[in-house]
Short mmCIF file of N, CA, C and O in Angstrom, two decimals:
data_model
loop_
_atom_site.label_atom_id
_atom_site.label_comp_id
_atom_site.label_asym_id
_atom_site.label_seq_id
_atom_site.Cartn_x
_atom_site.Cartn_y
_atom_site.Cartn_z
N ARG A 1 12.75 -9.80 -6.46
CA ARG A 1 13.65 -8.47 -7.13
C ARG A 1 13.47 -8.03 -8.28
O ARG A 1 13.38 -6.71 -8.38
N ARG A 2 12.04 -8.78 -8.42
CA ARG A 2 12.12 -8.25 -9.86
C ARG A 2 10.91 -7.77 -9.79
O ARG A 2 10.39 -6.74 -10.41
N LEU A 3 9.80 -7.64 -8.92
CA LEU A 3 8.34 -6.94 -8.79
C LEU A 3 9.24 -5.36 -8.51
O LEU A 3 8.87 -4.53 -7.96
N VAL A 4 10.51 -5.41 -6.91
CA VAL A 4 10.70 -3.86 -7.07
C VAL A 4 11.69 -3.03 -7.84
O VAL A 4 11.04 -2.06 -8.63
N GLU A 5 12.20 -4.36 -9.29
CA GLU A 5 12.61 -3.61 -10.51
C GLU A 5 11.12 -2.81 -10.96
O GLU A 5 11.89 -1.95 -11.62
N GLN A 6 10.40 -3.91 -11.17
CA GLN A 6 9.56 -3.52 -12.40
C GLN A 6 8.70 -1.35 -11.63
O GLN A 6 8.13 -0.84 -11.78
N ILE A 7 8.32 -2.05 -10.54
CA ILE A 7 8.32 -0.38 -9.76
C ILE A 7 8.96 0.46 -10.34
O ILE A 7 8.65 1.30 -10.00
N LEU A 8 11.08 -0.07 -9.56
CA LEU A 8 11.88 0.99 -10.51
C LEU A 8 11.67 1.96 -11.83
O LEU A 8 11.46 3.01 -12.02
N LYS A 9 11.22 0.62 -12.87
CA LYS A 9 10.58 1.38 -13.56
C LYS A 9 9.35 2.32 -14.23
O LYS A 9 10.13 3.01 -15.00
N SER A 10 9.21 1.75 -13.04
CA SER A 10 7.10 2.79 -13.69
C SER A 10 7.61 3.74 -13.17
O SER A 10 7.58 5.53 -13.36
N HIS A 11 8.84 4.38 -12.37
CA HIS A 11 9.26 6.06 -11.48
C HIS A 11 10.58 6.06 -12.49
O HIS A 11 11.32 7.12 -12.60
N GLY A 12 11.26 5.80 -13.59
CA GLY A 12 12.23 5.31 -14.29
C GLY A 12 13.50 5.93 -13.67
O GLY A 12 13.98 6.16 -12.49
N THR A 13 13.95 5.17 -13.34
CA THR A 13 15.79 4.75 -13.19
C THR A 13 17.24 4.50 -14.39
O THR A 13 16.83 4.41 -15.50
N THR A 14 17.92 4.61 -13.32
CA THR A 14 18.55 5.17 -14.28
C THR A 14 19.59 3.29 -13.85
O THR A 14 19.24 2.92 -12.66
N ASP A 15 21.61 2.75 -14.36
CA ASP A 15 21.75 2.16 -13.68
C ASP A 15 22.07 2.71 -13.22
O ASP A 15 22.83 1.12 -11.71
N ASP A 16 22.54 3.10 -12.08
CA ASP A 16 22.99 3.85 -10.46
C ASP A 16 21.61 3.37 -9.66
O ASP A 16 21.82 2.85 -8.68
N ASP A 17 20.40 3.66 -9.95
CA ASP A 17 19.64 3.51 -9.31
C ASP A 17 19.65 2.28 -8.86
O ASP A 17 19.21 0.89 -8.54
N THR A 18 19.91 1.20 -10.12
CA THR A 18 19.15 -0.37 -10.13
C THR A 18 21.09 -0.98 -9.30
O THR A 18 20.26 -1.62 -8.20
N HIS A 19 22.12 -0.22 -9.21
CA HIS A 19 23.03 -0.68 -8.69
C HIS A 19 22.82 -0.82 -6.57
O HIS A 19 23.42 -1.31 -5.91
N LYS A 20 21.59 0.74 -6.71
CA LYS A 20 21.53 0.48 -5.48
C LYS A 20 21.08 -0.08 -4.03
O LYS A 20 20.66 -0.39 -3.58
N LEU A 21 19.92 -0.44 -6.16
CA LEU A 21 19.12 -1.36 -5.41
C LEU A 21 20.10 -2.28 -4.89
O LEU A 21 19.56 -3.65 -4.40
N ASP A 22 20.72 -2.89 -5.72
CA ASP A 22 21.21 -4.26 -6.14
C ASP A 22 21.88 -4.77 -4.18
O ASP A 22 22.26 -5.69 -3.45
N ILE A 23 22.99 -3.48 -4.10
CA ILE A 23 23.41 -2.58 -2.46
C ILE A 23 22.33 -2.99 -1.38
O ILE A 23 22.57 -3.54 -0.47
N GLU A 24 21.23 -2.32 -1.37
CA GLU A 24 20.55 -1.81 -0.55
C GLU A 24 19.69 -4.04 -0.24
O GLU A 24 18.89 -4.42 -0.03
N ILE A 25 19.58 -4.07 -0.86
CA ILE A 25 17.96 -5.68 -1.21
C ILE A 25 18.96 -6.80 -0.62
O ILE A 25 18.51 -7.21 0.30
N SER A 26 21.40 -6.19 -0.98
CA SER A 26 21.90 -7.62 0.17
C SER A 26 22.50 -7.07 1.29
O SER A 26 22.46 -8.30 1.98
N SER A 27 22.37 -5.44 1.48
CA SER A 27 21.68 -5.25 2.74
C SER A 27 20.48 -6.21 3.89
O SER A 27 21.15 -6.93 4.94
N TYR A 28 19.61 -5.48 3.09
CA TYR A 28 18.39 -6.53 3.92
C TYR A 28 18.40 -8.03 3.99
O TYR A 28 17.86 -8.28 5.23
N LEU A 29 19.05 -8.02 3.44
CA LEU A 29 18.21 -9.49 3.26
C LEU A 29 19.64 -10.18 4.21
O LEU A 29 19.20 -11.62 5.32
N ALA A 30 21.34 -9.73 4.54
CA ALA A 30 21.65 -9.42 5.62
C ALA A 30 21.38 -9.55 7.18
O ALA A 30 21.91 -9.88 7.69
N CYS A 31 20.33 -8.70 6.43
CA CYS A 31 19.75 -8.18 8.46
C CYS A 31 18.82 -8.76 9.03
O CYS A 31 18.17 -9.90 8.64
N LYS A 32 19.65 -8.50 10.24
CA LYS A 32 18.98 -9.41 11.56
C LYS A 32 18.17 -8.94 12.28
O LYS A 32 18.74 -8.27 13.27
N PRO A 33 17.09 -8.50 12.25
CA PRO A 33 16.12 -7.49 13.19
C PRO A 33 16.38 -8.02 14.59
O PRO A 33 15.96 -9.56 14.47
N PHE A 34 16.01 -7.51 15.59
CA PHE A 34 15.48 -7.85 17.15
C PHE A 34 14.02 -8.79 17.17
O PHE A 34 13.36 -8.18 16.04
N ALA A 35 13.69 -9.36 17.34
CA ALA A 35 13.32 -10.78 18.22
C ALA A 35 11.43 -9.59 17.30
O ALA A 35 10.69 -10.01 17.41
N SER A 36 11.57 -7.94 18.20
CA SER A 36 9.59 -7.85 18.32
C SER A 36 9.57 -6.85 16.96
O SER A 36 8.38 -6.32 16.24
N GLU A 37 10.65 -6.82 16.47
CA GLU A 37 11.19 -5.99 14.72
C GLU A 37 10.57 -7.39 13.47
O GLU A 37 9.75 -7.05 12.44
N ALA A 38 11.29 -8.19 14.49
CA ALA A 38 10.46 -9.51 12.90
C ALA A 38 8.86 -9.72 13.19
O ALA A 38 8.54 -10.17 11.85
N ASP A 39 8.73 -9.97 14.14
CA ASP A 39 7.11 -10.19 14.28
C ASP A 39 6.72 -8.54 13.91
O ASP A 39 5.26 -9.88 14.04
N ASP A 40 6.38 -7.97 13.67
CA ASP A 40 5.72 -6.59 14.31
C ASP A 40 6.78 -6.09 12.18
O ASP A 40 7.60 -4.96 12.79
N ALA A 41 5.71 -6.15 11.16
CA ALA A 41 6.14 -5.53 10.23
C ALA A 41 6.37 -3.83 10.54
O ALA A 41 7.58 -3.55 9.52
N MET A 42 5.19 -3.05 10.29
CA MET A 42 4.98 -2.42 10.40
C MET A 42 6.53 -1.55 11.52
O MET A 42 7.12 -0.59 11.43
N LEU A 43 7.19 -2.71 12.40
CA LEU A 43 7.48 -1.99 12.67
C LEU A 43 9.35 -2.15 12.52
O LEU A 43 9.93 -0.65 13.06
N PHE A 44 9.12 -2.98 11.67
CA PHE A 44 10.71 -2.86 11.46
C PHE A 44 9.98 -1.46 10.06
O PHE A 44 11.27 -1.89 10.23
N TRP A 45 9.88 -1.62 8.80
CA TRP A 45 9.87 -0.82 8.39
C TRP A 45 10.18 0.79 8.95
O TRP A 45 10.79 1.41 7.90
N ARG A 46 8.91 0.86 10.39
CA ARG A 46 9.15 2.06 10.88
C ARG A 46 11.46 2.83 11.05
O ARG A 46 11.98 2.71 11.06
N THR A 47 11.70 1.69 11.29
CA THR A 47 12.89 0.64 12.24
C THR A 47 14.04 1.40 11.14
O THR A 47 14.86 2.12 10.98
N TYR A 48 13.75 0.60 9.65
CA TYR A 48 14.81 0.59 8.48
C TYR A 48 13.95 0.99 7.69
O TYR A 48 15.04 1.51 6.83
N ALA A 49 12.93 2.62 7.58
CA ALA A 49 12.58 3.24 6.39
C ALA A 49 14.08 4.58 5.83
O ALA A 49 13.84 4.21 4.20
N ALA A 50 14.86 4.32 6.57
CA ALA A 50 15.97 5.45 5.78
C ALA A 50 17.38 4.43 4.93
O ALA A 50 17.32 5.20 5.10
N LYS A 51 17.28 2.47 6.25
CA LYS A 51 18.49 2.70 5.51
C LYS A 51 17.93 1.84 3.92
O LYS A 51 19.01 1.70 3.10
N TYR A 52 17.17 1.67 3.86
CA TYR A 52 16.92 0.68 2.78
C TYR A 52 15.21 0.94 2.11
O TYR A 52 14.04 1.47 2.72
N PRO A 53 15.38 2.93 2.05
CA PRO A 53 14.22 3.64 1.30
C PRO A 53 13.34 2.51 0.32
O PRO A 53 12.26 2.75 -0.16
N THR A 54 14.25 2.02 -0.58
CA THR A 54 13.22 1.82 -1.87
C THR A 54 12.27 0.49 -1.43
O THR A 54 11.09 -0.02 -2.68
N LEU A 55 13.47 -0.21 -0.76
CA LEU A 55 12.24 -1.33 -0.06
C LEU A 55 11.81 -0.45 0.51
O LEU A 55 9.77 -1.95 1.14
N GLN A 56 11.54 -0.30 1.43
CA GLN A 56 10.53 0.26 2.42
C GLN A 56 9.40 0.89 1.98
O GLN A 56 8.30 0.76 1.35
N HIS A 57 8.71 1.96 0.27
CA HIS A 57 8.53 2.33 -0.14
C HIS A 57 8.28 0.63 -1.14
O HIS A 57 6.03 1.14 -0.88
N VAL A 58 8.74 -0.07 -1.04
CA VAL A 58 7.10 -1.31 -1.96
C VAL A 58 6.59 -2.34 -0.92
O VAL A 58 5.36 -2.24 -0.96
N ALA A 59 7.13 -2.58 -0.15
CA ALA A 59 6.54 -2.91 1.63
C ALA A 59 5.52 -2.30 1.67
O ALA A 59 4.51 -1.97 2.53
N ARG A 60 5.56 -0.27 1.44
CA ARG A 60 4.58 0.54 2.66
C ARG A 60 2.94 0.24 1.46
O ARG A 60 1.66 0.46 1.38
N CYS A 61 3.55 -0.18 0.47
CA CYS A 61 2.80 -0.36 -1.49
C CYS A 61 1.51 -1.95 -0.91
O CYS A 61 0.45 -1.83 -0.96
N TYR A 62 2.30 -3.18 -0.25
CA TYR A 62 1.74 -4.15 -0.47
C TYR A 62 1.60 -4.57 1.56
O TYR A 62 0.54 -5.37 0.98
N LEU A 63 1.46 -3.51 2.20
CA LEU A 63 1.61 -4.40 3.51
C LEU A 63 0.02 -2.73 4.06
O LEU A 63 -0.56 -3.48 4.66
N SER A 64 0.22 -2.06 2.90
CA SER A 64 -1.35 -1.26 2.90
C SER A 64 -2.65 -2.01 2.47
O SER A 64 -3.53 -1.47 2.73
N ILE A 65 -2.87 -3.20 1.64
CA ILE A 65 -3.09 -3.75 1.05
C ILE A 65 -4.52 -4.72 2.20
O ILE A 65 -3.51 -5.09 3.21
N SER A 66 -5.36 -4.21 2.44
CA SER A 66 -6.21 -5.10 3.38
C SER A 66 -6.29 -7.00 2.97
O SER A 66 -6.51 -6.85 1.79
N ALA A 67 -6.35 -7.41 4.12
CA ALA A 67 -6.26 -8.45 4.34
C ALA A 67 -7.22 -9.18 3.58
O ALA A 67 -7.56 -10.39 3.57
N SER A 68 -8.69 -8.26 4.09
CA SER A 68 -9.75 -8.64 3.55
C SER A 68 -10.69 -8.42 3.29
O SER A 68 -10.44 -6.94 2.43
N SER A 69 -11.66 -8.45 2.26
CA SER A 69 -12.57 -8.54 1.49
C SER A 69 -14.13 -7.66 1.48
O SER A 69 -14.80 -6.80 1.56
N VAL A 70 -13.80 -7.38 2.86
CA VAL A 70 -14.91 -7.16 4.37
C VAL A 70 -14.81 -5.88 4.12
O VAL A 70 -16.65 -5.59 3.46
N PRO A 71 -14.69 -4.79 4.36
CA PRO A 71 -14.79 -3.47 3.71
C PRO A 71 -14.78 -3.29 2.41
O PRO A 71 -16.08 -2.27 2.98
N VAL A 72 -14.34 -3.84 1.09
CA VAL A 72 -15.19 -2.95 0.40
C VAL A 72 -16.98 -4.17 0.19
O VAL A 72 -17.11 -3.71 -0.13
N GLU A 73 -16.90 -5.60 0.42
CA GLU A 73 -18.32 -5.53 0.68
C GLU A 73 -18.98 -5.20 1.11
O GLU A 73 -20.40 -5.02 0.82
N SER A 74 -18.71 -3.97 2.65
CA SER A 74 -19.53 -3.62 2.51
C SER A 74 -20.10 -2.06 2.41
O SER A 74 -20.97 -1.95 2.15
N MET A 75 -18.59 -1.24 1.65
CA MET A 75 -19.20 -0.33 0.84
C MET A 75 -19.39 -0.29 -0.48
O MET A 75 -21.49 -0.38 -0.93
N PHE A 76 -20.29 -2.27 -1.34
CA PHE A 76 -20.70 -2.12 -2.13
C PHE A 76 -22.34 -2.37 -1.54
O PHE A 76 -23.40 -1.43 -2.02
N SER A 77 -22.47 -2.62 -0.23
CA SER A 77 -23.58 -3.08 0.12
C SER A 77 -24.78 -1.70 0.26
O SER A 77 -25.32 -1.69 0.59
N THR A 78 -23.74 -1.27 1.28
CA THR A 78 -24.18 1.06 1.42
C THR A 78 -24.21 0.94 0.49
O THR A 78 -25.46 1.59 0.46
N THR A 79 -23.63 1.18 -0.48
CA THR A 79 -23.66 1.66 -1.35
C THR A 79 -24.92 1.02 -2.27
O THR A 79 -26.10 1.45 -3.23
N GLY A 80 -25.66 -0.06 -3.15
CA GLY A 80 -26.16 -0.39 -3.41
C GLY A 80 -27.99 -0.23 -2.68
O GLY A 80 -29.00 0.17 -3.12
N LEU A 81 -27.48 -0.12 -1.61
CA LEU A 81 -28.78 0.50 -0.59
C LEU A 81 -29.33 1.74 -1.40
O LEU A 81 -30.15 2.25 -0.29
N ILE A 82 -27.69 2.46 -0.22
CA ILE A 82 -28.36 4.57 -1.82
C ILE A 82 -29.06 4.50 -2.88
O ILE A 82 -29.84 5.19 -3.42
N LEU A 83 -27.90 3.45 -3.41
CA LEU A 83 -29.28 3.88 -4.81
C LEU A 83 -29.64 2.53 -5.14
O LEU A 83 -29.56 1.72 -5.42
N ASN A 84 -30.81 3.18 -5.07
CA ASN A 84 -32.24 2.28 -5.29
C ASN A 84 -33.10 3.34 -6.30
O ASN A 84 -32.14 3.52 -6.84
N SER A 85 -34.87 2.07 -6.62
CA SER A 85 -34.86 1.92 -7.84
C SER A 85 -35.40 3.88 -7.62
O SER A 85 -35.39 4.19 -8.64
N LYS A 86 -35.10 4.03 -6.34
CA LYS A 86 -35.41 5.81 -6.39
C LYS A 86 -35.14 7.04 -6.58
O LYS A 86 -34.67 7.89 -6.12
N ARG A 87 -33.97 6.36 -6.08
CA ARG A 87 -32.48 7.29 -6.28
C ARG A 87 -32.23 6.59 -7.91
O ARG A 87 -29.58 7.17 -7.99
N SER A 88 -31.77 6.18 -8.74
CA SER A 88 -31.71 6.16 -9.79
C SER A 88 -30.73 6.82 -10.70
O SER A 88 -29.25 7.22 -11.10
N SER A 89 -31.46 8.17 -10.94
CA SER A 89 -30.55 9.32 -11.26
C SER A 89 -29.40 9.99 -10.89
O SER A 89 -29.33 11.21 -11.57
N LEU A 90 -28.82 9.98 -9.23
CA LEU A 90 -27.98 10.26 -8.39
C LEU A 90 -26.42 9.71 -9.11
O LEU A 90 -25.88 9.11 -9.61
N ALA A 91 -25.99 11.21 -9.53
CA ALA A 91 -24.70 11.25 -10.07
C ALA A 91 -23.70 11.31 -9.43
O ALA A 91 -23.84 10.68 -7.69
N PRO A 92 -22.94 10.23 -10.09
CA PRO A 92 -21.60 9.22 -9.08
C PRO A 92 -21.39 10.61 -8.52
O PRO A 92 -20.31 10.03 -6.87
N HIS A 93 -20.91 11.38 -8.29
CA HIS A 93 -20.23 12.09 -8.04
C HIS A 93 -20.43 11.66 -6.64
O HIS A 93 -20.26 12.41 -5.30
N LYS A 94 -21.94 12.60 -6.43
CA LYS A 94 -23.21 13.07 -5.08
C LYS A 94 -23.64 11.25 -4.17
O LYS A 94 -23.14 11.06 -2.94
N LEU A 95 -23.26 10.13 -5.10
CA LEU A 95 -22.79 8.94 -4.52
C LEU A 95 -21.60 8.43 -4.04
O LEU A 95 -21.89 7.79 -2.88
N ASN A 96 -20.97 8.66 -4.43
CA ASN A 96 -19.29 9.22 -3.33
C ASN A 96 -18.80 9.64 -1.81
O ASN A 96 -19.06 8.83 -2.01
N TYR A 97 -19.78 11.40 -2.61
CA TYR A 97 -19.96 11.82 -0.65
C TYR A 97 -21.21 11.07 -0.29
O TYR A 97 -20.37 10.85 0.99
N ILE A 98 -21.81 10.33 -0.71
CA ILE A 98 -22.17 9.93 0.69
C ILE A 98 -22.52 9.19 0.82
O ILE A 98 -22.07 8.94 2.19
N THR A 99 -21.62 8.26 0.15
CA THR A 99 -21.11 6.70 0.14
C THR A 99 -19.65 7.07 1.14
O THR A 99 -19.73 6.29 2.38
N PHE A 100 -19.59 8.31 1.28
CA PHE A 100 -18.01 8.26 1.71
C PHE A 100 -18.00 9.08 3.66
O PHE A 100 -17.81 8.22 4.27
N ILE A 101 -19.38 9.95 2.88
CA ILE A 101 -19.25 10.08 4.32
C ILE A 101 -20.15 9.28 5.73
O ILE A 101 -19.81 8.86 6.48
N HIS A 102 -21.53 8.58 5.43
CA HIS A 102 -21.41 7.41 5.71
C HIS A 102 -20.33 5.90 5.76
O HIS A 102 -20.52 5.54 7.23
N ASP A 103 -19.94 6.13 5.38
CA ASP A 103 -17.83 4.94 5.62
C ASP A 103 -17.23 5.22 6.82
O ASP A 103 -16.64 4.36 7.45
N ASN A 104 -17.02 6.96 6.63
CA ASN A 104 -16.17 6.98 7.89
C ASN A 104 -17.48 8.90 9.24
O ASN A 104 -16.63 8.57 9.95
N CYS A 105 -18.37 8.95 8.78
CA CYS A 105 -19.21 9.14 9.80
C CYS A 105 -19.76 7.90 11.18
O CYS A 105 -20.50 9.34 11.36
N CYS A 106 -20.85 7.52 10.16
CA CYS A 106 -21.82 6.68 10.37
C CYS A 106 -21.04 5.39 11.76
O CYS A 106 -19.65 5.10 12.02
#
């Protein structure tokens, strides 16, 4: 609840929003999802997005975080290979473009 309140504060909330949040959290805690929804968080939030809009927003933020650091380490490794002593004056935006193209097209 505290996390959700912090997110709402950052978006500017009213007392009415806080009351709606209380109702939404109570309803969520009482919810009994189907077995398939209980096993698959993304399926659950697709099914109940309209019923729990605030909590769905928070879930989208936190479920989208990669559970592994491998993609980031790979990106840094690629960037290190691109930005070497021969390309030390490469502009940052060009390095971003090259890294993006490498990670998404190769």
